[in-house]
Each structure stands twice: as structure tokens, then as C-alpha cells.
Amino acid sequence: PKTRILQCLEGFEAGHLDSWWRLCQEMTLLPSSQHYIENWKTDLTTLPGWREAEKHTKSRIISAAKRYIQDGEPNTETWLGTNHFPYSTLSGYKAFRLVLDKDIEFFSKISAEVWRKWTAIILDYPNARNDKNIDARQQLIQNAYQNAPDEFIRVLLKLIKQENTEHGSITIIKELKYLWDKKLEVALLDKLNDAELTSRSLGDLLAILLEHQANEAVSFAESLLSFRWTKDDESKEKAITAAKALIMYTGDTTWPTVWQFIQAYPDIGIKILESVSYPLKFGGSLKQSLSENYIAELYIFMTRQFPDPPPEEKSTAKGILRNSTDRLIRPEDSLRMWKERIPAQLQQLGTHEACQALHKIIDELPEQKEKLPWRLAEAEALARRKTWVPPTPQQLLQLIQVREPAESDLSKQLKEIKSMVDEPKIDNSVHIENSSVNGVVSTGSNNEYEAKINDSSSDIEKGLDWKFWLSLLVALFAGISAVVATVFQSELRDIFPPDSPPQVEQKQEENN
């Protein structure tokens, strides 16, 4: 192989451009190889011929790649759209990959005309998306579009047409995740109106347009759900495709339109939900697309369309699944499994809106009252944990600190106590129910408490009721506490300093 590689290099350097693609083939050989193998690898540095080459030989290979990029001819119109790729064209892509890896300065100076010439094979190289070096693929795609946007879009639309015809779906647009601008968006929006697009191809285009928030694509999808459509099979399929795309990529924004359509045509609505059940069941929470209230409406609709089977049917179905290996999961089964996950997803959200959604489900579906209350309780507990804000240390201190009453409050309390002693304003008559004790609690001339008791019982050994004495002690304690607080006001202030000086005291000082 070393000898054969050197011979190819000599031929190429002598002006035979075809020697480049032959060189790429020779680099795939080992000394023990009996024949060439089809090799789609784009990185020449991974081939045996590169690993075995000496440093000087590698430099010659890189120089040959640069020249082939400049002088080679891909003959695009002879193969584009045919699924047949000449070796001379494929080797041009490999030359780009080698120069990108080994001489980035030369790569950055490639002219727009050269990029235009090679754009088709850069975009349509077979299995290019399997390249392990994703960054290299991304750089090639970006440079081709930036330097030759018109040629890039022309080739792209032709490949879209080819894939739609041959496969009924479009995969080439996955390459567009590396780039996006208004020019590209307009071209794809125009392609939406192609009547030859299958429903799957239409869905592929809508997906990338809605993912990039193209408003015109939203309007187009909603138009497919209008009530002026014909109910032929093609219209149904495209309506299902449009509704699925709107649910997956626009969520709450267009849900009223989709929901109105589902309710108007329940049979087609079930097909729509079946189409989204798989990606939403395995692709994460429904909250990624819809709000909690809309999820509740959807769950109620699906439960009414697909009520839970009786327990005996459930056990029979489980037995079939365990004992049979050839039973396939039908779309209806997938929809049921997705529906059953919705309450758990609402519970795990831990939001007040999710709690309200579970309340709504329980109110609308009486049969769920035994299944969902525990989930509602868990959702409410989680919502409280998520929204609870712990008090700050300052707030805690304010709760436990004994605040000193203001001077005005103390004066007022003292006046009230004195007034009560001098001129009682309450009825001091005491009558203890179910007791023989009656009397009056009053004050003497020296402001001393005295009790006059009339015992109607002739049996003196019965004594006074303990409740009376307890009431009397409480009254005495209240009066003594107020007096002590007034007399020792300054000492108490030193022991329990207030948060801020009393406002009344400040006003008194200003008046003095």
C-alpha cells in the first residue's frame, strides 16, 4: 500500500486529478488486503494508509487535497437526486475534511465560488450524519450555506422532493439544526404549500419551522384544522399531523384551536392524541407543552372516551401480555398508558395550578374520587413545601421577644386600676351557682379588699367554695402586677430593653 500511495501522489502531482480519488481508495488497504472495500469514512486520518505514512508523505497528501478542492470538478448535475455518487465527487468531501483538520488557515480562505461548486456533495454526502466528529460536520454545513446560500437552498429543495417521493418523509432537514435564518425559513414555508407532500413530510417540515417559532407555520397548521376542510383521508392525515405539531411545539398558544377541533371531531381527535401519546409518554412531562388546566381537560376527555376496563378485563389483559410474545401494543394501548401517567405528572409538578387541575378532574369524574384524593393530598403537600419561605432570624426574634409596653399604655392601665378601686364600675355581686355562698366583694375606706359572705347553709363545716377564693386571688394578682410594673418601670426596661424607644417618652422630652 505504501508504494501504491506514492505512485498515486506522483500521478496527481504530474497533473492527473483522477489520481486523488484513487489515492483515497489505496489508503484503505492493509498489506494483507485482497480487494477494495466500500468505505464511507470521511476522515482520511483514520485509514491505514495515513497511519503508516511518513511525515513527508502526509504533507504531500494534504497538499494534494488542497489542490483537488480548488481544481477538482464534482459534476453535480450528473448525480444529484440519483443516489449514485461518483468516487471523484465523494473524494472531494474527504479533501475538505482533511484540510479542515490539518490546515484551518487554508480552509478559512476558500472562495465562495469553490464552496458553491462543492455545496451539493457537502449537503448530500451519504451517511455524513454518522460522522463521529460532529463539530467538523457542523463547520462544513455552515460554511457551505454562508458562502453559497442560493445553491444550498436549491440543492436542499431538490433533496426534499426526492426524499418525499422515495420515502414519504424528510430527513435532510436534520442538517439544518446547525444554521437558521429568514432566507431559509421563507424557502421552507413556501415548500409547505407543495400538494405532493405526504402527511409525514409535512409533519417534518412543520416540526422544524415551529421549533424555530415561524409564525407563518403556525397559521398554516391552524388552517388545516379549519372547519371548511374536506373529510377525505388525505385531509384527515394532514389535520392530524398539523394538530400534533401544534401540541408538541406551541402548547398553550394554539391549544384552544386544537381543543375545539378535537371536540368537534372526536374520532379524529382520538387519532391526534394517539399520535402524540408515544412522544409525550416517553419524552417527558406533558407540562412541557400544555398548562395544568388544559391537561385536566384532556385527561377528562380521554377518560370518557376510554374508560377504565373492569377489574376482570384488566387481569385478563395482563395475563395475555405475560403469556404471549407476539401481541403488539396498539395505538389505543399507548394512549391508555399515557393517560394513566397524567395524574402522577400533575402530582409531581407541585404547583397550585396542578392541585386545581386534580380538583377539577375529581369533580368532573366521580369514578375518580377513590383513586385521586391521595394524589391531590401529595400535590398540595409538595406545593406547600415549594412555596414555603422560612422566617428570617429577625422575624423569629420578634416573635419570642417580650416587648416593653409604651409609657402611655402603662399610665392608662394605672388610671383604669385606680378608677376601679375608687369607684367600681362593675357589679361586684358574687353568686356561685349550686352553692350556698352569696356575697359582695368591695373595698373598705382604706382601699383594702374585704369580703362579706352570706352563707345560707346552716352547716358551717361546708366552708366557702374554692372557686370564690380563686377568683379573688386572680383579681388581687392582677392589681399587684400592674402596681409593680409601674413602680419598677425603669428596672424592667434595663432587663428587657425595647426594640425602639417609646414614642410617648420622646414627645414628653420635646415638650419639656
Coordinates of C-alpha atoms in Angstrom, one line a residue:
P1 CA 0.0 0.0 0.0
K2 CA 2.8 2.5 0.7
T3 CA 4.2 2.0 -2.8
R4 CA 0.7 2.4 -4.4
I5 CA 0.0 5.6 -2.4
L6 CA 3.3 7.1 -3.5
Q7 CA 2.5 6.2 -7.1
C8 CA -0.9 8.0 -6.8
L9 CA 0.8 11.1 -5.4
E10 CA 3.3 11.2 -8.2
G11 CA 0.5 10.9 -10.8
F12 CA -1.5 13.7 -9.1
E13 CA 1.4 16.0 -8.8
A14 CA 2.0 15.4 -12.6
G15 CA -1.4 16.8 -13.3
H16 CA -3.7 13.8 -13.2
L17 CA -6.6 14.9 -10.9
D18 CA -8.2 11.5 -11.0
S19 CA -5.2 10.2 -9.0
W20 CA -6.8 11.8 -5.9
W21 CA -9.8 9.6 -5.6
R22 CA -7.6 6.6 -6.4
L23 CA -5.3 7.7 -3.6
C24 CA -8.3 7.8 -1.2
Q25 CA -9.0 4.2 -2.2
E26 CA -5.4 3.0 -1.8
M27 CA -5.3 4.4 1.8
T28 CA -8.0 1.9 2.9
L29 CA -5.7 -1.1 2.2
L30 CA -3.7 -3.2 4.5
P31 CA -0.6 -5.2 3.3
S32 CA -2.8 -8.3 3.5
S33 CA -5.9 -6.8 1.7
Q34 CA -7.2 -8.8 -1.3
H35 CA -9.7 -6.2 -2.7
Y36 CA -11.0 -2.7 -2.1
I37 CA -13.9 -2.2 0.3
E38 CA -16.6 0.4 0.1
N39 CA -15.5 2.9 2.6
W40 CA -17.8 5.9 3.5
K41 CA -15.5 7.2 6.2
T42 CA -14.9 10.9 5.7
D43 CA -11.8 11.3 7.9
L44 CA -8.7 10.1 5.9
T45 CA -6.6 10.2 9.1
T46 CA -8.4 7.2 10.4
L47 CA -7.3 5.0 7.5
P48 CA -4.4 2.5 7.5
G49 CA -2.6 4.4 4.7
W50 CA -2.4 7.6 6.7
R51 CA -1.3 5.8 9.9
E52 CA 1.5 4.0 8.0
A53 CA 2.6 7.1 6.0
E54 CA 5.8 9.0 6.9
K55 CA 5.7 12.7 7.8
H56 CA 6.8 13.9 4.4
T57 CA 4.2 11.7 2.7
K58 CA 1.4 13.1 4.9
S59 CA 2.4 16.6 3.9
R60 CA 2.1 15.6 0.2
I61 CA -1.3 14.2 0.8
I62 CA -2.5 17.4 2.5
S63 CA -1.1 19.5 -0.4
A64 CA -2.9 17.2 -2.9
A65 CA -6.2 17.7 -1.0
K66 CA -5.9 21.5 -1.2
R67 CA -5.3 21.3 -4.9
Y68 CA -8.2 19.0 -5.6
I69 CA -10.6 21.3 -3.7
Q70 CA -9.5 24.1 -6.0
D71 CA -9.3 22.3 -9.3
G72 CA -11.5 19.2 -9.0
E73 CA -14.9 19.1 -10.6
P74 CA -17.8 17.3 -8.8
N75 CA -20.1 17.3 -11.9
T76 CA -23.1 17.8 -9.6
E77 CA -25.9 17.7 -12.2
T78 CA -24.9 14.2 -13.3
W79 CA -25.6 12.6 -9.9
L80 CA -27.7 14.9 -7.7
G81 CA -31.0 13.2 -6.9
T82 CA -30.0 9.8 -8.3
N83 CA -28.5 8.1 -5.2
H84 CA -25.4 7.3 -7.3
F85 CA -22.2 9.1 -6.2
P86 CA -19.0 9.1 -8.3
Y87 CA -15.8 8.4 -6.4
S88 CA -14.3 11.6 -7.8
T89 CA -17.1 13.5 -6.0
L90 CA -17.0 11.6 -2.8
S91 CA -13.3 12.2 -2.5
G92 CA -13.8 15.9 -2.8
Y93 CA -15.7 15.8 0.5
K94 CA -12.9 13.9 2.1
A95 CA -10.4 16.5 0.9
F96 CA -12.5 19.2 2.7
R97 CA -12.4 17.1 5.9
L98 CA -8.7 16.6 5.8
V99 CA -7.9 20.3 5.1
L100 CA -10.3 21.4 7.9
D101 CA -8.4 19.1 10.3
K102 CA -4.8 19.9 9.2
D103 CA -4.8 23.4 7.7
I104 CA -7.5 25.6 9.1
E105 CA -5.9 28.8 7.7
F106 CA -6.3 27.5 4.1
F107 CA -9.8 26.3 4.9
S108 CA -10.9 29.8 6.1
K109 CA -9.7 31.3 2.8
I110 CA -11.6 29.0 0.4
S111 CA -13.5 31.2 -2.1
A112 CA -17.3 31.4 -2.3
E113 CA -17.1 30.0 -5.9
V114 CA -15.3 26.9 -4.7
W115 CA -17.9 26.5 -1.9
R116 CA -20.7 26.8 -4.4
K117 CA -19.1 24.1 -6.6
W118 CA -18.9 21.6 -3.7
T119 CA -22.1 22.5 -1.8
A120 CA -24.2 19.6 -3.2
I121 CA -21.9 16.8 -2.0
I122 CA -21.3 18.6 1.3
L123 CA -25.0 18.6 2.0
D124 CA -25.8 15.2 0.4
Y125 CA -22.7 13.1 1.3
P126 CA -24.0 9.6 2.2
N127 CA -24.1 8.8 5.9
A128 CA -22.4 12.1 6.7
R129 CA -24.6 12.5 9.8
N130 CA -22.9 9.4 11.3
D131 CA -19.6 11.3 11.4
K132 CA -18.3 11.0 15.0
N133 CA -16.7 14.5 14.7
I134 CA -20.0 16.4 14.8
D135 CA -18.1 19.8 15.0
A136 CA -16.4 19.1 11.7
R137 CA -19.7 18.3 10.0
Q138 CA -21.2 21.4 11.5
Q139 CA -18.4 23.6 10.2
L140 CA -18.7 22.3 6.7
I141 CA -22.5 22.8 6.6
Q142 CA -22.3 26.3 8.0
N143 CA -19.5 27.4 5.6
A144 CA -21.3 26.0 2.6
Y145 CA -24.5 27.9 3.5
Q146 CA -22.8 31.1 4.4
N147 CA -20.7 31.2 1.2
A148 CA -23.3 29.8 -1.3
P149 CA -26.8 30.2 0.3
D150 CA -28.7 30.2 -3.0
E151 CA -27.1 27.0 -4.2
F152 CA -27.5 25.5 -0.8
I153 CA -31.3 26.1 -0.8
R154 CA -31.6 24.9 -4.4
V155 CA -30.0 21.6 -3.5
L156 CA -31.9 21.3 -0.3
L157 CA -35.3 21.7 -2.0
K158 CA -34.3 19.1 -4.6
L159 CA -33.3 16.6 -1.9
I160 CA -36.6 17.3 0.0
K161 CA -38.5 16.5 -3.2
Q162 CA -36.5 13.3 -3.7
E163 CA -37.0 12.0 -0.1
N164 CA -40.7 12.8 -0.1
T165 CA -41.1 10.8 -3.3
E166 CA -39.0 7.9 -2.3
H167 CA -39.6 7.6 1.5
G168 CA -42.7 9.7 2.2
S169 CA -40.7 11.6 4.9
I170 CA -37.8 14.1 5.1
T171 CA -34.6 13.6 6.9
I172 CA -32.2 16.0 5.2
I173 CA -33.7 18.9 7.2
K174 CA -32.0 17.5 10.3
E175 CA -28.8 19.0 8.8
L176 CA -30.4 22.5 9.3
K177 CA -30.1 22.4 13.1
Y178 CA -26.6 23.9 12.6
L179 CA -28.0 27.0 10.9
W180 CA -31.1 29.1 10.6
D181 CA -32.1 32.4 9.1
K182 CA -35.0 34.2 7.5
K183 CA -34.0 33.2 3.9
L184 CA -34.0 29.5 4.8
E185 CA -37.3 29.9 6.7
V186 CA -39.0 31.5 3.8
A187 CA -37.9 28.7 1.4
L188 CA -39.3 26.0 3.7
L189 CA -42.5 27.9 4.3
D190 CA -43.1 28.1 0.6
K191 CA -42.5 24.3 0.4
L192 CA -45.4 23.7 2.9
N193 CA -47.8 24.6 0.0
D194 CA -46.5 21.7 -2.1
A195 CA -49.5 19.5 -2.7
E196 CA -47.3 16.5 -3.3
L197 CA -46.0 16.4 0.2
T198 CA -47.1 13.4 2.2
S199 CA -48.5 13.9 5.7
R200 CA -45.3 12.7 7.3
S201 CA -43.2 15.0 5.1
L202 CA -45.5 17.9 6.0
G203 CA -45.0 17.0 9.7
D204 CA -41.2 17.0 9.3
L205 CA -41.3 20.5 7.8
L206 CA -43.8 21.8 10.4
A207 CA -41.7 20.5 13.2
I208 CA -38.5 22.4 12.3
L209 CA -40.4 25.5 11.4
L210 CA -42.4 25.6 14.6
E211 CA -39.3 24.7 16.6
H212 CA -37.8 27.9 15.2
Q213 CA -41.0 29.8 16.0
A214 CA -42.0 30.6 12.5
N215 CA -45.4 32.4 12.9
E216 CA -46.5 31.7 9.3
A217 CA -46.1 28.0 10.0
V218 CA -48.5 28.3 13.0
S219 CA -51.1 30.0 10.8
F220 CA -50.6 27.3 8.1
A221 CA -51.1 24.5 10.6
E222 CA -54.2 26.1 12.1
S223 CA -55.7 26.5 8.6
L224 CA -55.5 22.7 8.2
L225 CA -57.9 22.5 11.3
S226 CA -60.4 24.9 9.9
F227 CA -64.0 23.7 9.6
R228 CA -64.1 24.2 5.8
W229 CA -61.9 21.2 5.1
T230 CA -63.0 18.1 3.2
K231 CA -63.1 14.8 5.2
D232 CA -61.1 12.7 2.7
D233 CA -58.3 10.5 4.0
E234 CA -55.5 12.9 2.9
S235 CA -57.2 15.9 4.7
K236 CA -57.6 13.8 7.8
E237 CA -54.0 12.7 7.9
K238 CA -52.7 16.3 7.3
A239 CA -55.1 17.6 10.0
I240 CA -53.7 15.0 12.5
T241 CA -50.2 16.0 11.5
A242 CA -50.8 19.7 12.0
A243 CA -52.5 19.2 15.3
K244 CA -49.7 17.0 16.6
A245 CA -47.1 19.6 15.6
L246 CA -49.1 22.4 17.3
I247 CA -49.4 20.4 20.5
M248 CA -45.7 19.4 20.6
Y249 CA -44.2 22.8 19.6
T250 CA -46.6 25.6 20.5
G251 CA -48.5 24.2 23.5
D252 CA -50.8 26.7 25.3
T253 CA -50.6 29.2 22.4
T254 CA -52.7 27.2 20.0
W255 CA -54.3 24.7 22.3
P256 CA -57.8 26.4 22.1
T257 CA -57.8 25.8 18.3
V258 CA -56.7 22.2 18.6
W259 CA -59.1 21.5 21.5
Q260 CA -62.0 23.0 19.6
F261 CA -61.2 20.7 16.6
I262 CA -60.8 17.6 18.9
Q263 CA -64.2 18.2 20.5
A264 CA -65.9 18.9 17.1
Y265 CA -64.5 15.7 15.6
P266 CA -63.9 13.2 18.4
D267 CA -63.0 10.3 16.1
I268 CA -60.2 12.4 14.5
G269 CA -59.3 13.8 18.0
I270 CA -58.6 10.3 19.2
K271 CA -56.2 9.8 16.3
I272 CA -54.5 13.1 17.1
L273 CA -54.0 12.1 20.8
E274 CA -52.7 8.7 19.7
S275 CA -50.1 10.4 17.5
V276 CA -48.7 12.4 20.4
S277 CA -49.2 9.7 23.1
Y278 CA -45.9 8.0 22.3
P279 CA -43.5 11.0 22.4
L280 CA -45.3 12.5 25.4
K281 CA -45.3 9.2 27.3
F282 CA -41.6 8.6 26.8
G283 CA -40.4 12.1 26.1
G284 CA -41.1 13.7 29.5
S285 CA -43.9 15.6 31.2
L286 CA -46.9 16.9 29.3
K287 CA -46.2 20.2 31.2
Q288 CA -43.6 20.8 28.5
S289 CA -46.4 21.5 26.1
L290 CA -49.6 22.4 28.0
S291 CA -50.7 24.2 31.2
E292 CA -52.2 22.3 34.1
N293 CA -55.8 23.3 33.3
Y294 CA -55.5 22.1 29.7
I295 CA -54.0 18.9 30.9
A296 CA -57.0 18.3 33.2
E297 CA -59.4 19.0 30.3
L298 CA -57.5 16.5 28.1
Y299 CA -57.5 13.8 30.8
I300 CA -61.3 14.2 31.4
F301 CA -61.8 13.8 27.6
M302 CA -59.7 10.7 27.3
T303 CA -61.2 9.1 30.3
R304 CA -64.7 9.5 28.9
Q305 CA -63.5 8.2 25.5
F306 CA -61.5 5.3 27.1
P307 CA -63.0 4.4 30.5
D308 CA -61.0 2.0 32.6
P309 CA -61.9 -1.6 31.9
P310 CA -63.5 -3.7 34.7
P311 CA -61.0 -5.5 37.0
E312 CA -61.6 -8.9 35.4
E313 CA -60.7 -7.5 32.0
K314 CA -57.5 -5.9 33.4
S315 CA -56.3 -9.2 34.9
T316 CA -57.1 -10.9 31.6
A317 CA -55.2 -8.3 29.6
K318 CA -52.2 -8.7 31.9
G319 CA -52.3 -12.5 31.5
I320 CA -52.3 -12.1 27.7
L321 CA -49.2 -9.9 27.9
R322 CA -47.4 -12.3 30.2
N323 CA -48.2 -15.4 28.2
S324 CA -47.9 -14.1 24.6
T325 CA -44.8 -12.8 22.9
D326 CA -46.4 -11.8 19.6
R327 CA -49.0 -9.3 20.9
L328 CA -48.2 -5.8 19.6
I329 CA -49.0 -2.6 21.5
R330 CA -51.8 -0.9 19.6
P331 CA -52.2 2.9 19.4
E332 CA -55.1 2.7 21.8
D333 CA -52.9 0.8 24.3
S334 CA -50.3 3.5 24.1
L335 CA -52.9 6.2 24.6
R336 CA -54.3 4.4 27.7
M337 CA -50.8 4.1 29.2
W338 CA -50.1 7.8 28.5
K339 CA -53.4 8.8 30.1
E340 CA -52.7 6.8 33.2
R341 CA -49.5 8.7 33.7
I342 CA -51.1 12.2 33.7
P343 CA -52.3 12.3 37.3
A344 CA -48.9 11.3 38.5
Q345 CA -47.3 14.0 36.4
L346 CA -49.7 16.6 37.8
Q347 CA -48.9 15.4 41.3
Q348 CA -45.1 15.7 40.7
L349 CA -45.4 19.3 39.4
G350 CA -46.1 20.5 42.9
T351 CA -47.9 23.7 41.8
H352 CA -51.1 25.3 43.0
E353 CA -52.3 25.1 39.4
A354 CA -51.7 21.3 39.4
C355 CA -53.7 21.0 42.6
Q356 CA -56.6 22.9 41.0
A357 CA -56.4 20.6 37.9
L358 CA -56.7 17.5 40.2
H359 CA -59.6 19.1 41.9
K360 CA -61.3 19.6 38.5
I361 CA -60.7 16.0 37.5
I362 CA -62.2 14.7 40.7
D363 CA -65.3 17.0 40.4
E364 CA -65.8 16.1 36.7
L365 CA -65.2 12.3 37.1
P366 CA -67.0 10.9 40.1
E367 CA -65.4 7.5 39.5
Q368 CA -62.0 9.0 40.2
K369 CA -62.9 10.1 43.7
E370 CA -61.4 7.0 45.2
K371 CA -58.3 7.0 43.0
L372 CA -57.1 10.6 43.1
P373 CA -57.6 12.2 46.5
W374 CA -54.3 10.8 47.8
R375 CA -52.5 12.3 44.8
L376 CA -54.2 15.6 45.5
A377 CA -53.0 15.5 49.1
E378 CA -49.5 14.7 47.9
A379 CA -49.6 17.5 45.3
E380 CA -50.8 20.0 47.9
A381 CA -48.1 19.0 50.4
L382 CA -45.4 19.4 47.7
A383 CA -46.8 22.8 46.7
R384 CA -46.6 24.0 50.2
R385 CA -43.0 22.8 50.5
K386 CA -42.1 24.5 47.3
T387 CA -43.7 27.8 48.2
W388 CA -42.9 28.0 51.9
V389 CA -40.4 30.7 52.8
P390 CA -38.7 30.2 56.2
P391 CA -38.7 33.2 58.6
T392 CA -35.6 35.2 59.0
P393 CA -33.7 35.3 62.3
Q394 CA -35.0 38.9 62.9
Q395 CA -38.6 37.7 62.4
L396 CA -38.1 34.8 64.8
L397 CA -36.7 37.2 67.5
Q398 CA -39.7 39.5 67.1
L399 CA -41.9 36.5 67.8
I400 CA -40.2 35.5 71.0
Q401 CA -39.0 38.8 72.4
V402 CA -41.1 40.4 75.3
R403 CA -41.8 43.9 74.2
E404 CA -42.0 46.6 76.9
P405 CA -45.3 48.5 76.8
A406 CA -45.2 52.2 76.0
E407 CA -45.4 54.7 78.8
S408 CA -48.8 55.9 77.7
D409 CA -50.1 52.3 77.9
L410 CA -48.8 51.9 81.4
S411 CA -50.3 55.2 82.5
K412 CA -53.7 54.3 81.0
Q413 CA -53.7 50.9 82.7
L414 CA -52.8 52.5 86.1
K415 CA -55.6 55.1 85.8
E416 CA -58.0 52.3 85.0
I417 CA -57.0 50.3 88.0
K418 CA -57.2 53.4 90.3
S419 CA -60.6 54.2 88.9
M420 CA -61.7 50.6 89.6
V421 CA -60.5 50.9 93.2
D422 CA -62.1 54.3 93.9
E423 CA -65.3 53.9 92.0
P424 CA -66.0 50.4 91.0
K425 CA -67.8 50.3 87.7
I426 CA -68.7 46.7 87.7
D427 CA -71.1 44.6 89.6
N428 CA -69.2 43.0 92.4
S429 CA -72.0 40.8 93.4
V430 CA -70.9 37.2 93.7
H431 CA -73.3 34.3 93.3
I432 CA -71.9 30.9 92.9
E433 CA -74.2 28.5 91.2
N434 CA -75.2 25.3 93.1
S435 CA -73.6 26.8 96.2
S436 CA -74.9 28.2 99.4
V437 CA -72.3 31.1 99.2
N438 CA -73.6 34.6 98.2
G439 CA -72.0 38.0 99.0
V440 CA -70.3 41.2 97.8
V441 CA -66.6 41.8 97.2
S442 CA -65.9 45.5 97.9
T443 CA -63.2 47.8 99.2
G444 CA -63.1 49.5 102.5
S445 CA -62.3 53.1 103.3
N446 CA -58.6 52.3 103.3
N447 CA -58.7 50.7 99.8
E448 CA -58.4 47.3 101.4
Y449 CA -60.3 44.4 100.0
E450 CA -62.9 42.8 102.2
A451 CA -65.4 40.1 101.6
K452 CA -68.9 39.9 103.0
I453 CA -70.2 36.4 102.7
N454 CA -73.8 35.3 103.4
D455 CA -73.8 31.6 103.9
S456 CA -77.3 30.3 103.6
S457 CA -76.2 26.9 104.9
S458 CA -76.6 26.1 108.5
D459 CA -73.8 23.6 108.3
I460 CA -70.6 25.8 108.9
E461 CA -68.4 22.8 108.2
K462 CA -69.1 23.1 104.5
G463 CA -66.9 26.3 104.4
L464 CA -66.5 28.6 101.4
D465 CA -66.4 27.4 97.8
W466 CA -62.8 27.2 96.5
K467 CA -63.9 28.9 93.2
F468 CA -64.6 32.1 95.0
W469 CA -61.2 32.3 96.6
L470 CA -59.6 31.5 93.2
S471 CA -61.4 34.4 91.6
L472 CA -60.4 36.7 94.4
L473 CA -56.8 35.7 94.2
V474 CA -56.7 36.4 90.4
A475 CA -58.1 39.9 90.9
L476 CA -55.6 40.6 93.6
F477 CA -52.7 39.4 91.5
A478 CA -53.7 41.5 88.5
G479 CA -53.8 44.6 90.6
I480 CA -50.5 43.9 92.3
S481 CA -48.8 43.1 88.9
A482 CA -49.9 46.5 87.5
V483 CA -48.6 48.4 90.5
V484 CA -45.2 46.5 90.4
A485 CA -44.9 47.2 86.7
T486 CA -45.4 50.9 87.3
V487 CA -43.1 51.2 90.3
F488 CA -40.2 49.3 88.8
Q489 CA -40.6 50.5 85.2
S490 CA -37.0 51.7 84.8
E491 CA -35.5 48.5 86.2
L492 CA -37.7 46.3 83.9
R493 CA -36.6 48.5 81.0
D494 CA -32.9 47.7 81.7
I495 CA -33.6 44.0 82.0
F496 CA -35.8 43.8 78.9
P497 CA -34.7 46.6 76.5
P498 CA -37.4 47.5 73.9
D499 CA -36.8 47.4 70.1
S500 CA -37.2 51.2 69.9
P501 CA -37.8 53.9 72.5
P502 CA -41.4 54.6 73.3
Q503 CA -42.9 57.4 71.1
V504 CA -44.7 58.9 74.1
E505 CA -41.5 59.4 76.0
Q506 CA -39.9 61.2 73.1
K507 CA -42.8 63.6 72.8
Q508 CA -42.7 64.4 76.5
E509 CA -39.0 65.2 76.3
E510 CA -39.7 67.6 73.3
N511 CA -42.4 69.3 75.3
N512 CA -40.1 69.8 78.3

